[in-house]
Amino acid sequence: MHGLVNRALQGFLVDTYGSDLWRDVVADANLPAEGFESMMHYDDALTDATITVAVTALKKDRQTFLEDLGTYLLAHKNQEGLRRLMRFGGETFFEFLISLDDLSGRAQLAVPDLDMPALEIRQKGLSRFEIRVKWSIKGAGFVFLGALRAMADDYGTLAIFDVEAGDDGSDLVVIELLDTAFAEGKSFSLGAQPI
């Protein structure tokens, strides 16, 4: 697993639950004492151990934990750069969903060796999308669920989300758009930010 993924997981735990919990996770999961390095690669088992130990320590189920991680990645103030990068996917949440086909390619332009989940996006009618997510992290669809909910909020879109586990280790994220102009979205400009 790429260090950027593990570093995001570390940031989520520290920013959300504090340094004391992170120290406990480091000890219990036998992680590097200094934490994860962004540009290194780690065995997938280390990432899974980090999640498993954190879930146990927090007394949460894995799906809820992963959904919270996905929300953090696009809604927390320390992740503003990622949120801005994702907003380049379109002016509306609908356009953003369609642009997810290109997500892996765009990410690998920035970080060529980044291992991204395999995504298969299908539009079913005018307002329903299905995204098949397959990755080495079990339950990755729940990370996407949290991230997509955060992005829908960012765009001011009202939608219903669900995740169904597939027999092949993949997850199917189902999105039903109810109102794409439900609320005023957060401000976003493609241009440079004023100083």
Short mmCIF file of N, CA and C in Angstrom, two decimals:
data_model
loop_
_atom_site.label_atom_id
_atom_site.label_comp_id
_atom_site.label_asym_id
_atom_site.label_seq_id
_atom_site.Cartn_x
_atom_site.Cartn_y
_atom_site.Cartn_z
N MET A 1 0.85 -1.18 0.00
CA MET A 1 0.00 0.00 0.00
C MET A 1 0.89 1.24 0.00
N HIS A 2 0.51 2.21 -0.80
CA HIS A 2 1.29 3.44 -0.89
C HIS A 2 1.24 4.20 0.43
N GLY A 3 2.36 4.82 0.77
CA GLY A 3 2.44 5.58 2.01
C GLY A 3 1.44 6.70 2.12
N LEU A 4 1.02 7.29 0.99
CA LEU A 4 0.02 8.36 1.04
C LEU A 4 -1.30 7.86 1.63
N VAL A 5 -1.66 6.63 1.30
CA VAL A 5 -2.89 6.05 1.84
C VAL A 5 -2.74 5.86 3.35
N ASN A 6 -1.61 5.26 3.74
CA ASN A 6 -1.38 5.02 5.17
C ASN A 6 -1.24 6.33 5.94
N ARG A 7 -0.63 7.31 5.33
CA ARG A 7 -0.46 8.61 5.98
C ARG A 7 -1.83 9.28 6.18
N ALA A 8 -2.73 9.12 5.22
CA ALA A 8 -4.10 9.65 5.36
C ALA A 8 -4.82 8.95 6.51
N LEU A 9 -4.62 7.65 6.63
CA LEU A 9 -5.21 6.88 7.74
C LEU A 9 -4.65 7.38 9.07
N GLN A 10 -3.36 7.60 9.13
CA GLN A 10 -2.72 8.13 10.33
C GLN A 10 -3.28 9.52 10.67
N GLY A 11 -3.38 10.38 9.66
CA GLY A 11 -3.92 11.73 9.89
C GLY A 11 -5.35 11.68 10.42
N PHE A 12 -6.16 10.79 9.86
CA PHE A 12 -7.54 10.63 10.32
C PHE A 12 -7.58 10.26 11.80
N LEU A 13 -6.76 9.29 12.19
CA LEU A 13 -6.78 8.85 13.58
C LEU A 13 -6.29 9.95 14.53
N VAL A 14 -5.22 10.64 14.16
CA VAL A 14 -4.68 11.70 15.01
C VAL A 14 -5.64 12.88 15.07
N ASP A 15 -6.12 13.35 13.92
CA ASP A 15 -7.00 14.52 13.88
C ASP A 15 -8.35 14.27 14.53
N THR A 16 -8.84 13.05 14.42
CA THR A 16 -10.18 12.74 14.93
C THR A 16 -10.18 12.23 16.36
N TYR A 17 -9.20 11.39 16.70
CA TYR A 17 -9.21 10.72 18.00
C TYR A 17 -8.02 11.06 18.90
N GLY A 18 -7.03 11.75 18.37
CA GLY A 18 -5.92 12.22 19.19
C GLY A 18 -4.67 11.38 19.11
N SER A 19 -3.58 11.97 19.58
CA SER A 19 -2.26 11.34 19.52
C SER A 19 -2.15 10.13 20.44
N ASP A 20 -2.86 10.15 21.56
CA ASP A 20 -2.79 9.00 22.47
C ASP A 20 -3.31 7.74 21.80
N LEU A 21 -4.44 7.85 21.11
CA LEU A 21 -4.97 6.68 20.40
C LEU A 21 -3.97 6.24 19.33
N TRP A 22 -3.40 7.19 18.59
CA TRP A 22 -2.44 6.83 17.55
C TRP A 22 -1.25 6.06 18.14
N ARG A 23 -0.74 6.52 19.30
CA ARG A 23 0.37 5.80 19.94
C ARG A 23 -0.02 4.37 20.29
N ASP A 24 -1.26 4.19 20.76
CA ASP A 24 -1.74 2.84 21.08
C ASP A 24 -1.83 1.98 19.83
N VAL A 25 -2.32 2.56 18.74
CA VAL A 25 -2.42 1.82 17.48
C VAL A 25 -1.04 1.44 16.97
N VAL A 26 -0.09 2.36 17.05
CA VAL A 26 1.29 2.08 16.62
C VAL A 26 1.83 0.88 17.39
N ALA A 27 1.63 0.87 18.70
CA ALA A 27 2.16 -0.22 19.53
C ALA A 27 1.44 -1.54 19.24
N ASP A 28 0.12 -1.51 19.20
CA ASP A 28 -0.65 -2.75 19.05
C ASP A 28 -0.57 -3.34 17.64
N ALA A 29 -0.36 -2.51 16.62
CA ALA A 29 -0.29 -3.01 15.24
C ALA A 29 1.16 -3.18 14.76
N ASN A 30 2.12 -2.93 15.67
CA ASN A 30 3.55 -3.04 15.33
C ASN A 30 3.91 -2.16 14.13
N LEU A 31 3.48 -0.91 14.18
CA LEU A 31 3.76 0.04 13.12
C LEU A 31 5.10 0.71 13.37
N PRO A 32 5.67 1.33 12.35
CA PRO A 32 6.90 2.09 12.55
C PRO A 32 6.67 3.18 13.60
N ALA A 33 7.57 3.32 14.55
CA ALA A 33 7.41 4.26 15.66
C ALA A 33 7.21 5.69 15.17
N GLU A 34 7.84 6.05 14.06
CA GLU A 34 7.73 7.42 13.53
C GLU A 34 6.47 7.61 12.68
N GLY A 35 5.69 6.56 12.51
CA GLY A 35 4.49 6.64 11.68
C GLY A 35 4.82 6.32 10.24
N PHE A 36 3.90 6.58 9.36
CA PHE A 36 4.05 6.26 7.94
C PHE A 36 4.71 7.40 7.19
N GLU A 37 5.54 7.05 6.23
CA GLU A 37 6.17 8.01 5.32
C GLU A 37 5.34 8.08 4.05
N SER A 38 5.06 9.27 3.58
CA SER A 38 4.15 9.45 2.45
C SER A 38 4.60 8.77 1.16
N MET A 39 5.88 8.74 0.88
CA MET A 39 6.34 8.24 -0.42
C MET A 39 6.90 6.83 -0.37
N MET A 40 6.71 6.13 0.74
CA MET A 40 7.17 4.74 0.83
C MET A 40 6.01 3.80 0.52
N HIS A 41 6.34 2.54 0.36
CA HIS A 41 5.32 1.50 0.17
C HIS A 41 5.34 0.57 1.36
N TYR A 42 4.16 0.10 1.75
CA TYR A 42 4.02 -0.78 2.90
C TYR A 42 3.20 -1.99 2.49
N ASP A 43 3.43 -3.08 3.18
CA ASP A 43 2.65 -4.28 2.94
C ASP A 43 1.18 -4.00 3.26
N ASP A 44 0.28 -4.51 2.43
CA ASP A 44 -1.16 -4.30 2.65
C ASP A 44 -1.60 -4.79 4.03
N ALA A 45 -0.92 -5.82 4.53
CA ALA A 45 -1.28 -6.38 5.83
C ALA A 45 -1.09 -5.33 6.94
N LEU A 46 -0.12 -4.44 6.78
CA LEU A 46 0.12 -3.39 7.78
C LEU A 46 -1.03 -2.38 7.80
N THR A 47 -1.54 -2.06 6.63
CA THR A 47 -2.69 -1.16 6.53
C THR A 47 -3.91 -1.80 7.18
N ASP A 48 -4.12 -3.09 6.86
CA ASP A 48 -5.27 -3.80 7.43
C ASP A 48 -5.13 -3.92 8.95
N ALA A 49 -3.92 -4.16 9.43
CA ALA A 49 -3.70 -4.26 10.88
C ALA A 49 -4.00 -2.92 11.56
N THR A 50 -3.62 -1.83 10.92
CA THR A 50 -3.90 -0.50 11.47
C THR A 50 -5.40 -0.28 11.62
N ILE A 51 -6.13 -0.64 10.59
CA ILE A 51 -7.60 -0.49 10.62
C ILE A 51 -8.20 -1.40 11.69
N THR A 52 -7.77 -2.64 11.73
CA THR A 52 -8.31 -3.62 12.68
C THR A 52 -8.06 -3.18 14.13
N VAL A 53 -6.84 -2.75 14.43
CA VAL A 53 -6.51 -2.30 15.79
C VAL A 53 -7.31 -1.05 16.15
N ALA A 54 -7.42 -0.11 15.22
CA ALA A 54 -8.18 1.12 15.48
C ALA A 54 -9.65 0.82 15.72
N VAL A 55 -10.22 -0.05 14.91
CA VAL A 55 -11.63 -0.42 15.06
C VAL A 55 -11.88 -1.04 16.43
N THR A 56 -10.98 -1.92 16.85
CA THR A 56 -11.10 -2.57 18.16
C THR A 56 -10.97 -1.53 19.29
N ALA A 57 -9.98 -0.66 19.19
CA ALA A 57 -9.76 0.35 20.23
C ALA A 57 -10.94 1.31 20.35
N LEU A 58 -11.55 1.64 19.21
CA LEU A 58 -12.66 2.60 19.20
C LEU A 58 -14.02 1.94 19.43
N LYS A 59 -14.02 0.60 19.43
CA LYS A 59 -15.27 -0.16 19.60
C LYS A 59 -16.30 0.24 18.52
N LYS A 60 -15.80 0.33 17.29
CA LYS A 60 -16.65 0.65 16.13
C LYS A 60 -16.63 -0.54 15.19
N ASP A 61 -17.65 -0.63 14.36
CA ASP A 61 -17.59 -1.65 13.31
C ASP A 61 -16.74 -1.09 12.16
N ARG A 62 -16.16 -2.00 11.39
CA ARG A 62 -15.23 -1.63 10.33
C ARG A 62 -15.89 -0.71 9.29
N GLN A 63 -17.13 -1.01 8.91
CA GLN A 63 -17.80 -0.21 7.89
C GLN A 63 -17.98 1.24 8.33
N THR A 64 -18.40 1.45 9.57
CA THR A 64 -18.59 2.81 10.08
C THR A 64 -17.26 3.55 10.13
N PHE A 65 -16.21 2.85 10.59
CA PHE A 65 -14.88 3.45 10.66
C PHE A 65 -14.41 3.88 9.27
N LEU A 66 -14.57 3.01 8.29
CA LEU A 66 -14.13 3.33 6.93
C LEU A 66 -14.96 4.46 6.32
N GLU A 67 -16.25 4.49 6.61
CA GLU A 67 -17.09 5.59 6.12
C GLU A 67 -16.64 6.91 6.74
N ASP A 68 -16.34 6.90 8.04
CA ASP A 68 -15.84 8.10 8.70
C ASP A 68 -14.50 8.55 8.10
N LEU A 69 -13.66 7.59 7.75
CA LEU A 69 -12.39 7.90 7.09
C LEU A 69 -12.64 8.61 5.76
N GLY A 70 -13.57 8.09 4.97
CA GLY A 70 -13.90 8.70 3.69
C GLY A 70 -14.43 10.12 3.85
N THR A 71 -15.25 10.35 4.85
CA THR A 71 -15.78 11.69 5.12
C THR A 71 -14.63 12.63 5.50
N TYR A 72 -13.75 12.15 6.37
CA TYR A 72 -12.59 12.95 6.80
C TYR A 72 -11.76 13.38 5.60
N LEU A 73 -11.53 12.48 4.66
CA LEU A 73 -10.65 12.77 3.53
C LEU A 73 -11.11 13.96 2.70
N LEU A 74 -12.42 14.22 2.70
CA LEU A 74 -12.93 15.31 1.86
C LEU A 74 -13.64 16.42 2.61
N ALA A 75 -13.74 16.29 3.93
CA ALA A 75 -14.46 17.31 4.69
C ALA A 75 -13.62 17.98 5.77
N HIS A 76 -12.53 17.36 6.19
CA HIS A 76 -11.74 17.92 7.28
C HIS A 76 -10.87 19.06 6.76
N LYS A 77 -10.68 20.07 7.59
CA LYS A 77 -9.90 21.25 7.19
C LYS A 77 -8.47 20.89 6.78
N ASN A 78 -7.90 19.83 7.34
CA ASN A 78 -6.54 19.43 6.99
C ASN A 78 -6.47 18.73 5.63
N GLN A 79 -7.60 18.49 5.01
CA GLN A 79 -7.65 17.81 3.72
C GLN A 79 -8.18 18.72 2.61
N GLU A 80 -8.08 20.02 2.81
CA GLU A 80 -8.63 20.98 1.85
C GLU A 80 -8.04 20.78 0.45
N GLY A 81 -6.76 20.43 0.37
CA GLY A 81 -6.13 20.22 -0.94
C GLY A 81 -6.78 19.09 -1.71
N LEU A 82 -7.10 18.00 -1.03
CA LEU A 82 -7.76 16.87 -1.69
C LEU A 82 -9.18 17.25 -2.10
N ARG A 83 -9.87 17.97 -1.24
CA ARG A 83 -11.22 18.44 -1.58
C ARG A 83 -11.18 19.29 -2.84
N ARG A 84 -10.23 20.22 -2.92
CA ARG A 84 -10.12 21.08 -4.10
C ARG A 84 -9.81 20.25 -5.34
N LEU A 85 -8.92 19.28 -5.20
CA LEU A 85 -8.58 18.42 -6.33
C LEU A 85 -9.82 17.67 -6.83
N MET A 86 -10.63 17.19 -5.93
CA MET A 86 -11.84 16.45 -6.32
C MET A 86 -12.87 17.38 -6.96
N ARG A 87 -12.94 18.63 -6.55
CA ARG A 87 -13.90 19.56 -7.12
C ARG A 87 -13.61 19.86 -8.59
N PHE A 88 -12.39 19.60 -9.04
CA PHE A 88 -12.08 19.78 -10.45
C PHE A 88 -12.82 18.77 -11.32
N GLY A 89 -13.50 17.79 -10.69
CA GLY A 89 -14.25 16.78 -11.43
C GLY A 89 -15.51 17.30 -12.09
N GLY A 90 -15.96 18.48 -11.74
CA GLY A 90 -17.16 19.02 -12.37
C GLY A 90 -17.78 20.14 -11.57
N GLU A 91 -18.62 20.91 -12.26
CA GLU A 91 -19.30 22.03 -11.60
C GLU A 91 -20.49 21.58 -10.77
N THR A 92 -21.02 20.39 -11.05
CA THR A 92 -22.15 19.85 -10.30
C THR A 92 -21.79 18.47 -9.77
N PHE A 93 -22.55 18.00 -8.81
CA PHE A 93 -22.31 16.66 -8.26
C PHE A 93 -22.54 15.60 -9.34
N PHE A 94 -23.50 15.83 -10.20
CA PHE A 94 -23.76 14.92 -11.32
C PHE A 94 -22.52 14.80 -12.20
N GLU A 95 -21.94 15.94 -12.59
CA GLU A 95 -20.72 15.93 -13.41
C GLU A 95 -19.56 15.27 -12.65
N PHE A 96 -19.49 15.53 -11.35
CA PHE A 96 -18.46 14.91 -10.53
C PHE A 96 -18.56 13.39 -10.57
N LEU A 97 -19.78 12.86 -10.44
CA LEU A 97 -19.96 11.40 -10.47
C LEU A 97 -19.50 10.82 -11.80
N ILE A 98 -19.87 11.48 -12.88
CA ILE A 98 -19.47 11.00 -14.21
C ILE A 98 -17.94 11.03 -14.36
N SER A 99 -17.30 12.01 -13.76
CA SER A 99 -15.84 12.16 -13.88
C SER A 99 -15.06 11.11 -13.09
N LEU A 100 -15.72 10.37 -12.23
CA LEU A 100 -15.02 9.36 -11.43
C LEU A 100 -14.35 8.28 -12.29
N ASP A 101 -14.82 8.11 -13.52
CA ASP A 101 -14.17 7.18 -14.45
C ASP A 101 -12.69 7.53 -14.64
N ASP A 102 -12.37 8.80 -14.54
CA ASP A 102 -11.01 9.27 -14.78
C ASP A 102 -10.20 9.44 -13.49
N LEU A 103 -10.77 9.11 -12.35
CA LEU A 103 -10.11 9.37 -11.07
C LEU A 103 -8.75 8.69 -10.95
N SER A 104 -8.68 7.42 -11.27
CA SER A 104 -7.40 6.70 -11.15
C SER A 104 -6.34 7.32 -12.03
N GLY A 105 -6.69 7.63 -13.27
CA GLY A 105 -5.74 8.23 -14.19
C GLY A 105 -5.25 9.58 -13.72
N ARG A 106 -6.17 10.40 -13.19
CA ARG A 106 -5.78 11.73 -12.70
C ARG A 106 -4.85 11.61 -11.50
N ALA A 107 -5.18 10.67 -10.59
CA ALA A 107 -4.34 10.49 -9.41
C ALA A 107 -2.95 10.00 -9.79
N GLN A 108 -2.89 9.11 -10.78
CA GLN A 108 -1.59 8.56 -11.17
C GLN A 108 -0.77 9.55 -11.99
N LEU A 109 -1.37 10.60 -12.51
CA LEU A 109 -0.59 11.68 -13.12
C LEU A 109 0.23 12.39 -12.05
N ALA A 110 -0.37 12.56 -10.89
CA ALA A 110 0.32 13.24 -9.79
C ALA A 110 1.28 12.30 -9.07
N VAL A 111 0.85 11.05 -8.85
CA VAL A 111 1.67 10.06 -8.13
C VAL A 111 1.61 8.75 -8.94
N PRO A 112 2.56 8.57 -9.86
CA PRO A 112 2.49 7.43 -10.79
C PRO A 112 2.38 6.06 -10.15
N ASP A 113 2.97 5.86 -8.98
CA ASP A 113 2.94 4.52 -8.37
C ASP A 113 1.84 4.36 -7.32
N LEU A 114 0.87 5.26 -7.32
CA LEU A 114 -0.24 5.19 -6.38
C LEU A 114 -1.20 4.07 -6.78
N ASP A 115 -1.44 3.16 -5.86
CA ASP A 115 -2.35 2.04 -6.10
C ASP A 115 -3.77 2.51 -5.80
N MET A 116 -4.55 2.72 -6.84
CA MET A 116 -5.91 3.21 -6.68
C MET A 116 -6.90 2.05 -6.80
N PRO A 117 -8.05 2.19 -6.16
CA PRO A 117 -9.09 1.17 -6.32
C PRO A 117 -9.57 1.10 -7.76
N ALA A 118 -9.96 -0.08 -8.19
CA ALA A 118 -10.59 -0.23 -9.50
C ALA A 118 -12.04 0.23 -9.36
N LEU A 119 -12.44 1.16 -10.22
CA LEU A 119 -13.80 1.70 -10.18
C LEU A 119 -14.50 1.40 -11.49
N GLU A 120 -15.75 1.00 -11.38
CA GLU A 120 -16.60 0.80 -12.55
C GLU A 120 -17.88 1.57 -12.29
N ILE A 121 -18.08 2.67 -13.01
CA ILE A 121 -19.23 3.55 -12.79
C ILE A 121 -20.28 3.30 -13.86
N ARG A 122 -21.52 3.13 -13.42
CA ARG A 122 -22.64 2.96 -14.36
C ARG A 122 -23.76 3.91 -13.97
N GLN A 123 -24.28 4.60 -14.96
CA GLN A 123 -25.44 5.45 -14.74
C GLN A 123 -26.68 4.63 -15.09
N LYS A 124 -27.62 4.59 -14.17
CA LYS A 124 -28.87 3.84 -14.34
C LYS A 124 -30.02 4.83 -14.34
N GLY A 125 -30.44 5.27 -15.50
CA GLY A 125 -31.49 6.28 -15.58
C GLY A 125 -30.90 7.66 -15.35
N LEU A 126 -31.76 8.62 -15.07
CA LEU A 126 -31.32 10.00 -14.93
C LEU A 126 -30.70 10.31 -13.58
N SER A 127 -31.08 9.56 -12.54
CA SER A 127 -30.67 9.97 -11.21
C SER A 127 -30.01 8.87 -10.38
N ARG A 128 -29.73 7.74 -10.96
CA ARG A 128 -29.13 6.64 -10.19
C ARG A 128 -27.77 6.28 -10.78
N PHE A 129 -26.80 6.14 -9.87
CA PHE A 129 -25.45 5.71 -10.24
C PHE A 129 -25.07 4.50 -9.40
N GLU A 130 -24.31 3.61 -10.00
CA GLU A 130 -23.75 2.48 -9.29
C GLU A 130 -22.25 2.47 -9.54
N ILE A 131 -21.49 2.39 -8.45
CA ILE A 131 -20.03 2.38 -8.55
C ILE A 131 -19.52 1.10 -7.92
N ARG A 132 -18.93 0.25 -8.75
CA ARG A 132 -18.30 -0.98 -8.27
C ARG A 132 -16.88 -0.62 -7.84
N VAL A 133 -16.54 -0.90 -6.57
CA VAL A 133 -15.23 -0.56 -6.01
C VAL A 133 -14.53 -1.85 -5.62
N LYS A 134 -13.32 -2.04 -6.14
CA LYS A 134 -12.53 -3.20 -5.77
C LYS A 134 -11.11 -2.73 -5.47
N TRP A 135 -10.63 -3.13 -4.28
CA TRP A 135 -9.31 -2.72 -3.84
C TRP A 135 -8.77 -3.75 -2.87
N SER A 136 -7.52 -3.62 -2.54
CA SER A 136 -6.92 -4.58 -1.61
C SER A 136 -7.40 -4.36 -0.18
N ILE A 137 -7.96 -3.19 0.11
CA ILE A 137 -8.52 -2.93 1.45
C ILE A 137 -9.96 -3.41 1.47
N LYS A 138 -10.24 -4.36 2.33
CA LYS A 138 -11.61 -4.88 2.43
C LYS A 138 -12.53 -3.78 2.95
N GLY A 139 -13.65 -3.58 2.26
CA GLY A 139 -14.62 -2.57 2.66
C GLY A 139 -14.34 -1.20 2.08
N ALA A 140 -13.51 -1.13 1.03
CA ALA A 140 -13.17 0.17 0.43
C ALA A 140 -14.40 0.93 -0.05
N GLY A 141 -15.47 0.22 -0.38
CA GLY A 141 -16.69 0.89 -0.80
C GLY A 141 -17.23 1.83 0.28
N PHE A 142 -16.96 1.50 1.55
CA PHE A 142 -17.43 2.36 2.63
C PHE A 142 -16.61 3.65 2.73
N VAL A 143 -15.32 3.59 2.34
CA VAL A 143 -14.52 4.81 2.25
C VAL A 143 -15.13 5.72 1.19
N PHE A 144 -15.49 5.12 0.04
CA PHE A 144 -16.12 5.90 -1.03
C PHE A 144 -17.48 6.42 -0.59
N LEU A 145 -18.22 5.65 0.18
CA LEU A 145 -19.51 6.11 0.68
C LEU A 145 -19.35 7.40 1.49
N GLY A 146 -18.40 7.41 2.43
CA GLY A 146 -18.16 8.61 3.22
C GLY A 146 -17.69 9.77 2.38
N ALA A 147 -16.78 9.48 1.44
CA ALA A 147 -16.25 10.54 0.57
C ALA A 147 -17.35 11.12 -0.32
N LEU A 148 -18.19 10.25 -0.88
CA LEU A 148 -19.27 10.72 -1.76
C LEU A 148 -20.31 11.52 -0.99
N ARG A 149 -20.61 11.12 0.23
CA ARG A 149 -21.54 11.91 1.06
C ARG A 149 -20.97 13.30 1.33
N ALA A 150 -19.66 13.34 1.62
CA ALA A 150 -19.02 14.64 1.86
C ALA A 150 -19.06 15.51 0.61
N MET A 151 -18.84 14.91 -0.55
CA MET A 151 -18.87 15.67 -1.80
C MET A 151 -20.28 16.12 -2.15
N ALA A 152 -21.27 15.29 -1.90
CA ALA A 152 -22.66 15.69 -2.15
C ALA A 152 -22.99 16.91 -1.30
N ASP A 153 -22.56 16.90 -0.04
CA ASP A 153 -22.77 18.04 0.84
C ASP A 153 -22.03 19.26 0.31
N ASP A 154 -20.81 19.05 -0.17
CA ASP A 154 -19.99 20.13 -0.71
C ASP A 154 -20.69 20.81 -1.89
N TYR A 155 -21.35 20.01 -2.72
CA TYR A 155 -22.07 20.54 -3.89
C TYR A 155 -23.49 21.02 -3.55
N GLY A 156 -23.99 20.71 -2.35
CA GLY A 156 -25.36 21.09 -1.98
C GLY A 156 -26.40 20.14 -2.54
N THR A 157 -26.01 18.88 -2.77
CA THR A 157 -26.90 17.88 -3.38
C THR A 157 -27.51 16.98 -2.31
N LEU A 158 -28.79 16.70 -2.44
CA LEU A 158 -29.47 15.74 -1.58
C LEU A 158 -29.50 14.40 -2.31
N ALA A 159 -28.97 13.36 -1.66
CA ALA A 159 -28.91 12.04 -2.29
C ALA A 159 -29.01 10.96 -1.23
N ILE A 160 -29.40 9.78 -1.67
CA ILE A 160 -29.44 8.59 -0.82
C ILE A 160 -28.30 7.68 -1.27
N PHE A 161 -27.56 7.14 -0.30
CA PHE A 161 -26.42 6.28 -0.59
C PHE A 161 -26.59 4.93 0.10
N ASP A 162 -26.06 3.91 -0.52
CA ASP A 162 -26.06 2.57 0.07
C ASP A 162 -24.84 1.81 -0.44
N VAL A 163 -24.41 0.81 0.31
CA VAL A 163 -23.30 -0.05 -0.11
C VAL A 163 -23.76 -1.50 0.02
N GLU A 164 -23.50 -2.26 -1.04
CA GLU A 164 -23.79 -3.69 -1.03
C GLU A 164 -22.47 -4.43 -1.26
N ALA A 165 -22.19 -5.42 -0.41
CA ALA A 165 -20.96 -6.20 -0.57
C ALA A 165 -21.15 -7.23 -1.67
N GLY A 166 -20.15 -7.33 -2.54
CA GLY A 166 -20.19 -8.32 -3.62
C GLY A 166 -19.51 -9.61 -3.21
N ASP A 167 -19.81 -10.69 -3.89
CA ASP A 167 -19.21 -11.99 -3.59
C ASP A 167 -17.73 -12.04 -3.96
N ASP A 168 -17.29 -11.16 -4.84
CA ASP A 168 -15.91 -11.20 -5.34
C ASP A 168 -14.98 -10.28 -4.56
N GLY A 169 -15.39 -9.78 -3.39
CA GLY A 169 -14.57 -8.88 -2.61
C GLY A 169 -14.77 -7.42 -2.95
N SER A 170 -15.59 -7.14 -3.94
CA SER A 170 -15.86 -5.75 -4.31
C SER A 170 -17.07 -5.24 -3.53
N ASP A 171 -17.27 -3.95 -3.60
CA ASP A 171 -18.44 -3.31 -3.00
C ASP A 171 -19.15 -2.54 -4.10
N LEU A 172 -20.48 -2.49 -4.01
CA LEU A 172 -21.28 -1.70 -4.94
C LEU A 172 -21.87 -0.53 -4.17
N VAL A 173 -21.44 0.68 -4.53
CA VAL A 173 -21.98 1.90 -3.93
C VAL A 173 -23.09 2.39 -4.84
N VAL A 174 -24.28 2.56 -4.26
CA VAL A 174 -25.45 2.98 -5.02
C VAL A 174 -25.81 4.40 -4.59
N ILE A 175 -25.97 5.29 -5.58
CA ILE A 175 -26.30 6.68 -5.32
C ILE A 175 -27.58 7.02 -6.05
N GLU A 176 -28.55 7.55 -5.33
CA GLU A 176 -29.81 8.01 -5.90
C GLU A 176 -29.90 9.52 -5.66
N LEU A 177 -29.79 10.29 -6.74
CA LEU A 177 -29.86 11.74 -6.63
C LEU A 177 -31.31 12.18 -6.47
N LEU A 178 -31.59 12.91 -5.40
CA LEU A 178 -32.95 13.39 -5.14
C LEU A 178 -33.13 14.84 -5.56
N ASP A 179 -32.16 15.69 -5.23
CA ASP A 179 -32.25 17.11 -5.56
C ASP A 179 -30.83 17.67 -5.66
N THR A 180 -30.42 18.00 -6.87
CA THR A 180 -29.04 18.46 -7.08
C THR A 180 -28.85 19.92 -6.67
N ALA A 181 -29.93 20.63 -6.36
CA ALA A 181 -29.83 22.02 -5.90
C ALA A 181 -30.55 22.16 -4.56
N PHE A 182 -30.38 21.18 -3.69
CA PHE A 182 -31.08 21.14 -2.41
C PHE A 182 -30.63 22.27 -1.48
N ALA A 183 -29.34 22.54 -1.47
CA ALA A 183 -28.78 23.58 -0.60
C ALA A 183 -27.67 24.29 -1.35
N GLU A 184 -27.25 25.41 -0.82
CA GLU A 184 -26.13 26.11 -1.42
C GLU A 184 -24.85 25.33 -1.11
N GLY A 185 -24.10 24.99 -2.13
CA GLY A 185 -22.85 24.27 -1.94
C GLY A 185 -21.77 25.18 -1.38
N LYS A 186 -20.68 24.56 -0.97
CA LYS A 186 -19.54 25.33 -0.48
C LYS A 186 -18.90 26.06 -1.65
N SER A 187 -18.31 27.20 -1.34
CA SER A 187 -17.69 27.99 -2.40
C SER A 187 -16.48 27.27 -2.98
N PHE A 188 -16.30 27.44 -4.28
CA PHE A 188 -15.18 26.83 -4.98
C PHE A 188 -14.90 27.64 -6.22
N SER A 189 -13.63 27.90 -6.46
CA SER A 189 -13.22 28.62 -7.64
C SER A 189 -12.06 27.88 -8.28
N LEU A 190 -12.10 27.73 -9.60
CA LEU A 190 -11.00 27.06 -10.29
C LEU A 190 -9.74 27.91 -10.30
N GLY A 191 -9.92 29.21 -10.17
CA GLY A 191 -8.77 30.12 -10.18
C GLY A 191 -8.03 30.12 -8.87
N ALA A 192 -6.94 30.85 -8.85
CA ALA A 192 -6.13 30.97 -7.63
C ALA A 192 -6.93 31.67 -6.54
N GLN A 193 -6.62 31.28 -5.31
CA GLN A 193 -7.29 31.88 -4.16
C GLN A 193 -6.71 33.27 -3.90
N PRO A 194 -7.57 34.26 -3.58
CA PRO A 194 -7.06 35.60 -3.29
C PRO A 194 -6.19 35.57 -2.03
N ILE A 195 -5.20 36.42 -2.02
CA ILE A 195 -4.29 36.49 -0.86
C ILE A 195 -4.76 37.57 0.08
#
